[in-house]
Amino acid sequence: MTRLGRDRGNGGRPSAAWLTALLLAAVAVAAAGCGGAAKAADAQPTASAQPRLRVMIFGDSTTQETAGDYTWRYRLAAHLSFSAPGRVDFVGTRDDVHDNVSDTAGSHAYLNPVFDSQHSSVWGDSLYLENPKVESVLQKVPADVALVLLGGNDLEFRTNAPQTVVKIKQFVDNARKANPKLTFVLGHVLTRWNPDFNAIALPQAVDYNKLLDQQAPGWSTPTSQVITAPTDLGWDPRKDTWDGSHPNPNGEMVIARGFANALHDLGIGGKFGAVFGNLTWPEKGGVPVAAPAGGTHYTVTWPAAPGATAYLIERRTGSTDDQTYVRWPAQIKGLTFTTENLPRGSTVYYRVIPVKVWMTGQPGPAVEINVPSSRA
């Protein structure tokens, strides 16, 4: 297996000579049926001439993510499909997201499920839990590169910043027992937001990330590179999460950029580019139906939207020139809503918008209610 690495005599960047040698070795490895080497920067062979690089992603809920999400894994896979087509194969022990509504694993309700979704991330995971089993995971599912975004739950519940650095070094050591040639990309832990106190939560992540950057390069061996990924660059948990901890579409892009640019430093894929923010959650409300509920009341019901924790109801009246929808002031926690008495002879439309804690989705189609002009 060819190792991934960087020429330390070239400021940590891959040298042209090293990349050329690596490319030739990669083609030889591919012919022998073994996986994984970095893409050469200067030579441009076809994707079929290069071995596929097996990449395993380890993480907690920030990485597994939830029903109704794209996930940052999707963003990274999309980036690599364009900048390194056919070069990366995501591998792992699972391919699901967590259902945040039922609080159960095993959901496949991605916003777009059409991507290489295998990973080894699980809700609530930590280095404390992962360290004893990472060797067996990699023995069961071999990998060439490990992308790791763990440590946040350790920092919050178990260990301080220096102790957490010791924990992730143990992760590296244990993983090498399964594959001493494994390349590691260790992501920065992300701060969180506490809306009750209007303050940053998990501030100890900042100290941890500094220590990680200082120490991790020294963990490299002649066959196993260790680098860090600036997954926190530009991160703002107030704007980049839907609940203070878990990434919204903006946050997914920020995390994916950090890992993509670290992989680029290893010669894998291109630079991610700018993240502009203000991305919307594209989940739409389902198709509602309406049924009489006595008098001129109607009961409106709709199907659940993946990941939605509440819903907004909007109404407009078709008998006027104003086509503007007016929003009901309170969020609806269930899947049903009973209208006020509607004017007789009117045509009224109701539509539903999903909400995921403080992230608002898109309006779905409206149901039309034609209120009889007189009692039957």
Coordinates of C-alpha atoms in Angstrom, one line a residue:
M1 CA 0.0 0.0 0.0
T2 CA 1.4 3.4 -0.9
R3 CA 1.4 5.9 1.9
L4 CA -0.1 9.4 1.7
G5 CA 2.3 12.1 2.9
R6 CA 3.8 15.5 2.5
D7 CA 7.4 16.6 1.9
R8 CA 8.4 18.1 5.2
G9 CA 11.3 19.9 3.5
N10 CA 8.8 21.8 1.3
G11 CA 6.8 23.6 4.0
G12 CA 4.5 20.6 4.6
R13 CA 3.2 20.8 1.0
P14 CA 3.6 17.8 -1.5
S15 CA 6.6 18.2 -3.7
A16 CA 6.4 17.6 -7.4
A17 CA 9.0 14.8 -7.2
W18 CA 7.1 13.2 -4.4
L19 CA 3.8 13.4 -6.2
T20 CA 5.3 11.9 -9.4
A21 CA 6.7 9.0 -7.4
L22 CA 3.5 8.6 -5.6
L23 CA 1.5 8.5 -8.9
L24 CA 3.7 5.8 -10.3
A25 CA 3.4 3.8 -7.1
A26 CA -0.3 4.2 -7.1
V27 CA -0.7 2.8 -10.6
A28 CA 1.4 -0.2 -9.5
V29 CA -0.7 -0.7 -6.5
A30 CA -3.9 -0.5 -8.6
A31 CA -2.5 -3.2 -10.9
A32 CA -1.8 -5.4 -7.8
G33 CA -5.4 -4.9 -6.7
C34 CA -4.7 -2.9 -3.6
G35 CA -6.3 0.5 -2.8
G36 CA -5.4 4.0 -2.1
A37 CA -2.9 6.7 -3.0
A38 CA -3.2 10.5 -3.5
K39 CA -3.9 12.1 -6.8
A40 CA -0.9 13.6 -8.5
A41 CA -1.1 17.4 -9.0
D42 CA 0.8 17.6 -12.2
A43 CA 0.0 14.4 -14.1
Q44 CA -3.5 13.9 -15.3
P45 CA -4.2 10.1 -15.8
T46 CA -7.7 8.9 -16.2
A47 CA -9.6 8.0 -13.1
S48 CA -9.6 4.3 -14.2
A49 CA -5.8 4.3 -14.1
Q50 CA -5.8 5.3 -10.4
P51 CA -6.7 3.2 -7.4
R52 CA -9.8 4.1 -5.4
L53 CA -9.0 5.6 -2.1
R54 CA -11.0 4.1 0.8
V55 CA -12.0 6.9 3.2
M56 CA -13.8 6.2 6.5
I57 CA -15.5 9.0 8.4
F58 CA -15.6 8.8 12.2
G59 CA -17.8 11.2 14.1
D60 CA -20.7 11.9 16.4
S61 CA -24.1 13.4 15.8
T62 CA -22.4 16.4 13.9
T63 CA -21.3 13.9 11.3
Q64 CA -24.1 11.3 11.3
E65 CA -26.6 14.1 11.2
T66 CA -30.4 13.8 11.1
A67 CA -33.4 13.1 9.0
G68 CA -34.1 15.9 6.6
D69 CA -30.4 16.9 6.3
Y70 CA -28.0 16.7 3.3
T71 CA -25.1 16.1 5.8
W72 CA -21.6 17.5 5.4
R73 CA -20.7 14.0 4.2
Y74 CA -22.9 14.7 1.2
R75 CA -21.3 18.1 0.6
L76 CA -17.8 16.5 0.7
A77 CA -18.8 13.6 -1.6
A78 CA -20.3 16.1 -4.1
H79 CA -17.1 18.1 -4.1
L80 CA -14.9 15.1 -4.6
S81 CA -17.1 13.7 -7.4
F82 CA -16.3 16.8 -9.4
S83 CA -12.7 17.5 -8.3
A84 CA -11.5 13.8 -8.0
P85 CA -14.0 11.7 -10.0
G86 CA -13.8 8.0 -9.3
R87 CA -10.9 8.5 -6.8
V88 CA -12.6 8.2 -3.4
D89 CA -14.8 5.3 -2.0
F90 CA -16.4 6.2 1.3
V91 CA -16.5 3.1 3.5
G92 CA -17.9 2.4 6.9
T93 CA -20.1 0.3 9.2
R94 CA -23.4 2.2 8.5
D95 CA -25.1 4.5 6.0
D96 CA -27.9 6.1 8.0
V97 CA -28.9 9.3 9.6
H98 CA -30.4 9.7 13.1
D99 CA -34.2 10.4 13.3
N100 CA -34.2 13.4 15.6
V101 CA -38.0 13.2 16.0
S102 CA -38.2 9.7 17.3
D103 CA -34.7 9.7 18.6
T104 CA -33.8 6.5 16.8
A105 CA -31.1 5.4 14.5
G106 CA -31.5 3.8 11.1
S107 CA -33.2 6.5 9.1
H108 CA -32.3 7.0 5.4
A109 CA -34.4 10.2 5.0
Y110 CA -31.5 12.2 3.5
L111 CA -32.6 15.3 1.6
N112 CA -30.7 13.7 -1.3
P113 CA -29.9 10.0 -0.7
V114 CA -28.0 9.6 -4.0
F115 CA -24.4 9.7 -2.8
D116 CA -21.8 7.5 -1.3
S117 CA -23.2 7.5 2.2
Q118 CA -21.2 4.9 4.1
H119 CA -19.6 6.1 7.3
S120 CA -18.7 5.1 10.8
S121 CA -20.4 7.9 12.8
V122 CA -23.1 7.6 15.5
W123 CA -25.2 9.9 17.6
G124 CA -23.6 10.6 20.9
D125 CA -20.3 9.1 20.1
S126 CA -17.0 10.1 21.7
L127 CA -13.4 9.2 21.9
Y128 CA -14.2 7.6 25.2
L129 CA -16.5 5.2 23.4
E130 CA -14.7 4.9 20.1
N131 CA -11.2 4.2 21.2
P132 CA -11.8 0.6 22.5
K133 CA -13.5 -0.4 19.2
V134 CA -11.7 1.5 16.4
E135 CA -9.2 -1.3 15.8
S136 CA -12.0 -3.9 15.2
V137 CA -13.9 -1.5 13.0
L138 CA -11.0 -1.0 10.7
Q139 CA -10.2 -4.8 10.7
K140 CA -13.8 -5.4 9.6
V141 CA -13.9 -2.5 7.1
P142 CA -10.4 -1.6 5.9
A143 CA -9.6 2.0 5.0
D144 CA -6.7 4.1 3.7
V145 CA -7.7 7.4 5.1
A146 CA -9.6 8.2 8.3
L147 CA -11.5 11.5 8.6
V148 CA -12.2 12.1 12.3
L149 CA -14.5 14.6 13.9
L150 CA -14.7 13.4 17.5
G151 CA -13.9 15.0 20.8
G152 CA -16.8 17.4 21.4
N153 CA -18.8 15.1 23.6
D154 CA -15.6 14.2 25.5
L155 CA -14.9 17.9 26.1
E156 CA -18.5 18.6 27.3
F157 CA -18.9 15.6 29.6
R158 CA -15.6 13.9 30.5
T159 CA -12.3 15.5 29.7
N160 CA -10.6 18.9 29.5
A161 CA -8.6 20.1 26.4
P162 CA -5.2 18.5 27.2
Q163 CA -6.9 15.2 28.2
T164 CA -8.9 15.1 25.0
V165 CA -5.8 15.5 23.0
V166 CA -4.4 12.4 24.8
K167 CA -7.6 10.6 23.9
I168 CA -7.4 11.3 20.2
K169 CA -3.8 10.3 20.2
Q170 CA -5.0 7.0 21.7
F171 CA -7.5 6.8 18.8
V172 CA -4.7 7.1 16.3
D173 CA -2.6 4.5 18.1
N174 CA -5.4 2.0 18.3
A175 CA -6.4 2.6 14.6
R176 CA -2.8 1.9 13.6
K177 CA -3.0 -1.6 15.2
A178 CA -5.4 -2.4 12.3
N179 CA -3.5 -0.5 9.6
P180 CA -0.1 1.0 10.3
K181 CA -0.3 2.8 7.0
L182 CA -3.5 4.7 7.7
T183 CA -3.6 8.4 7.0
F184 CA -5.4 10.6 9.5
V185 CA -7.2 13.9 9.0
L186 CA -8.3 15.1 12.4
G187 CA -11.0 17.8 12.3
H188 CA -11.2 20.7 14.7
V189 CA -14.0 20.4 17.3
L190 CA -16.8 22.9 16.8
T191 CA -18.1 25.3 19.4
R192 CA -21.8 25.3 20.2
W193 CA -24.4 27.8 21.1
N194 CA -26.6 28.1 24.2
P195 CA -29.7 30.2 23.3
D196 CA -30.9 30.2 27.0
F197 CA -27.8 32.2 28.0
N198 CA -27.2 33.8 24.6
A199 CA -23.6 32.6 24.8
I200 CA -21.0 30.3 23.2
A201 CA -21.1 26.8 24.5
L202 CA -18.2 24.4 24.5
P203 CA -15.6 27.2 24.5
Q204 CA -12.9 24.7 25.5
A205 CA -13.0 23.5 21.9
V206 CA -10.8 26.5 21.0
D207 CA -8.0 25.4 23.4
Y208 CA -8.3 21.8 22.2
N209 CA -7.9 22.8 18.6
K210 CA -4.8 24.8 19.3
L211 CA -3.2 21.9 21.1
L212 CA -4.3 19.5 18.4
D213 CA -2.6 21.6 15.7
Q214 CA 0.6 21.8 17.8
Q215 CA 0.9 18.1 18.6
A216 CA -0.8 16.1 15.8
P217 CA 1.9 16.6 13.1
G218 CA 4.4 15.0 15.6
W219 CA 2.3 11.8 15.6
S220 CA 3.1 11.0 11.9
T221 CA 5.3 8.0 11.2
P222 CA 7.2 7.1 8.0
T223 CA 4.1 5.2 6.8
S224 CA 1.2 7.1 8.5
Q225 CA 0.6 10.8 8.0
V226 CA -1.4 12.8 10.6
I227 CA -2.8 16.3 9.7
T228 CA -5.5 18.5 11.0
A229 CA -8.5 20.0 9.2
P230 CA -9.8 23.5 10.0
T231 CA -13.4 22.5 10.1
D232 CA -14.0 25.4 12.5
L233 CA -12.8 28.1 10.1
G234 CA -15.6 30.6 9.7
W235 CA -17.9 28.5 12.0
D236 CA -20.6 30.4 13.9
P237 CA -22.9 28.1 15.8
R238 CA -25.6 30.8 16.0
K239 CA -25.9 30.8 12.2
D240 CA -24.5 27.4 11.2
T241 CA -26.7 25.1 13.3
W242 CA -30.3 24.4 13.6
D243 CA -30.2 23.8 17.4
G244 CA -26.9 25.2 18.6
S245 CA -25.0 22.0 18.0
H246 CA -25.9 20.3 14.7
P247 CA -25.1 21.8 11.3
N248 CA -27.7 23.4 9.0
P249 CA -26.9 23.7 5.3
N250 CA -24.5 26.6 6.0
G251 CA -22.7 24.6 8.7
E252 CA -22.5 21.5 6.4
M253 CA -20.6 23.6 3.9
V254 CA -18.2 24.9 6.5
I255 CA -17.3 21.5 7.8
A256 CA -17.0 20.0 4.3
R257 CA -14.7 22.8 3.3
G258 CA -12.3 22.1 6.2
F259 CA -12.0 18.4 5.3
A260 CA -11.9 19.0 1.6
N261 CA -9.0 21.5 1.8
A262 CA -7.1 19.2 4.1
L263 CA -7.5 16.4 1.6
H264 CA -6.3 18.8 -1.1
D265 CA -3.2 19.3 0.9
L266 CA -2.7 15.6 0.7
G267 CA -3.1 15.7 -3.1
I268 CA -6.7 14.4 -3.1
G269 CA -9.3 16.6 -4.9
G270 CA -9.4 20.3 -5.4
K271 CA -9.8 23.3 -3.1
F272 CA -13.3 23.7 -1.9
G273 CA -13.6 27.4 -2.5
A274 CA -15.7 30.0 -0.7
V275 CA -18.7 29.3 1.5
F276 CA -21.2 32.1 1.1
G277 CA -23.8 31.2 3.7
N278 CA -27.5 32.1 4.0
L279 CA -28.4 28.8 2.5
T280 CA -32.0 27.8 3.0
W281 CA -33.3 24.5 4.4
P282 CA -35.1 23.1 1.3
E283 CA -37.4 20.7 3.1
K284 CA -41.0 21.4 2.0
G285 CA -44.3 20.9 3.7
G286 CA -46.3 18.0 2.6
V287 CA -49.6 18.0 0.7
P288 CA -52.4 18.9 3.2
V289 CA -56.0 17.7 3.1
A290 CA -59.0 19.4 4.8
A291 CA -62.2 18.0 6.2
P292 CA -65.3 19.7 7.8
A293 CA -65.1 20.0 11.5
G294 CA -68.5 21.5 12.3
G295 CA -69.9 24.8 11.3
T296 CA -67.4 26.5 9.0
H297 CA -64.5 25.0 10.9
Y298 CA -62.1 22.7 9.0
T299 CA -59.5 20.3 10.1
V300 CA -56.3 20.5 8.0
T301 CA -53.9 17.5 8.2
W302 CA -50.6 16.8 6.5
P303 CA -47.8 14.2 6.4
A304 CA -44.7 14.6 8.5
A305 CA -41.6 16.1 7.0
P306 CA -38.4 14.3 7.8
G307 CA -36.6 16.0 10.7
A308 CA -39.3 18.6 11.3
T309 CA -40.0 19.3 15.0
A310 CA -42.9 21.7 14.4
Y311 CA -44.9 23.3 11.6
L312 CA -46.1 26.7 10.5
I313 CA -49.5 27.3 9.0
E314 CA -50.2 30.0 6.4
R315 CA -53.5 31.0 5.0
R316 CA -54.7 33.2 2.1
T317 CA -58.2 34.0 0.9
G318 CA -59.0 33.5 -2.8
S319 CA -62.0 35.9 -2.9
T320 CA -59.8 39.0 -2.7
D321 CA -57.1 40.4 -4.9
D322 CA -54.5 40.0 -2.1
Q323 CA -52.6 36.7 -2.8
T324 CA -50.4 37.1 0.3
Y325 CA -50.3 34.3 2.8
V326 CA -50.8 35.2 6.4
R327 CA -49.0 33.1 9.0
W328 CA -50.6 31.6 12.1
P329 CA -48.7 33.1 15.1
A330 CA -48.0 29.8 16.9
Q331 CA -46.0 26.8 15.8
I332 CA -48.0 23.5 15.5
K333 CA -46.3 20.6 17.2
G334 CA -48.5 17.9 15.6
L335 CA -49.8 17.1 12.1
T336 CA -53.2 18.7 12.4
F337 CA -54.7 22.1 12.6
T338 CA -58.4 23.3 13.1
T339 CA -59.3 26.5 11.5
E340 CA -61.4 29.3 12.9
N341 CA -64.9 29.8 11.5
L342 CA -64.3 30.6 7.8
P343 CA -66.5 33.1 6.0
R344 CA -69.4 31.5 4.1
G345 CA -69.0 31.5 0.4
S346 CA -65.3 32.1 0.6
T347 CA -62.4 30.1 -0.9
V348 CA -59.5 29.7 1.5
Y349 CA -56.1 28.2 1.0
Y350 CA -53.8 26.7 3.7
R351 CA -50.2 25.5 3.3
V352 CA -47.7 24.0 5.7
I353 CA -44.0 24.9 6.4
P354 CA -41.8 22.5 8.3
V355 CA -39.6 23.8 11.2
K356 CA -36.6 22.1 12.7
V357 CA -36.0 23.8 16.1
W358 CA -35.0 27.3 14.8
M359 CA -34.5 26.4 11.1
T360 CA -37.5 27.1 8.8
G361 CA -38.1 25.1 5.6
Q362 CA -40.1 25.9 2.5
P363 CA -43.9 26.1 2.0
G364 CA -45.6 23.1 0.5
P365 CA -48.6 23.0 -1.8
A366 CA -51.8 24.5 -0.5
V367 CA -55.2 22.8 0.1
E368 CA -58.2 24.7 -1.3
I369 CA -61.3 25.0 0.9
N370 CA -64.5 26.1 -0.7
V371 CA -66.8 27.1 2.1
P372 CA -70.5 26.7 1.3
S373 CA -72.5 29.9 1.0
S374 CA -75.3 28.6 3.1
R375 CA -76.1 25.8 5.6
A376 CA -76.9 22.5 4.0

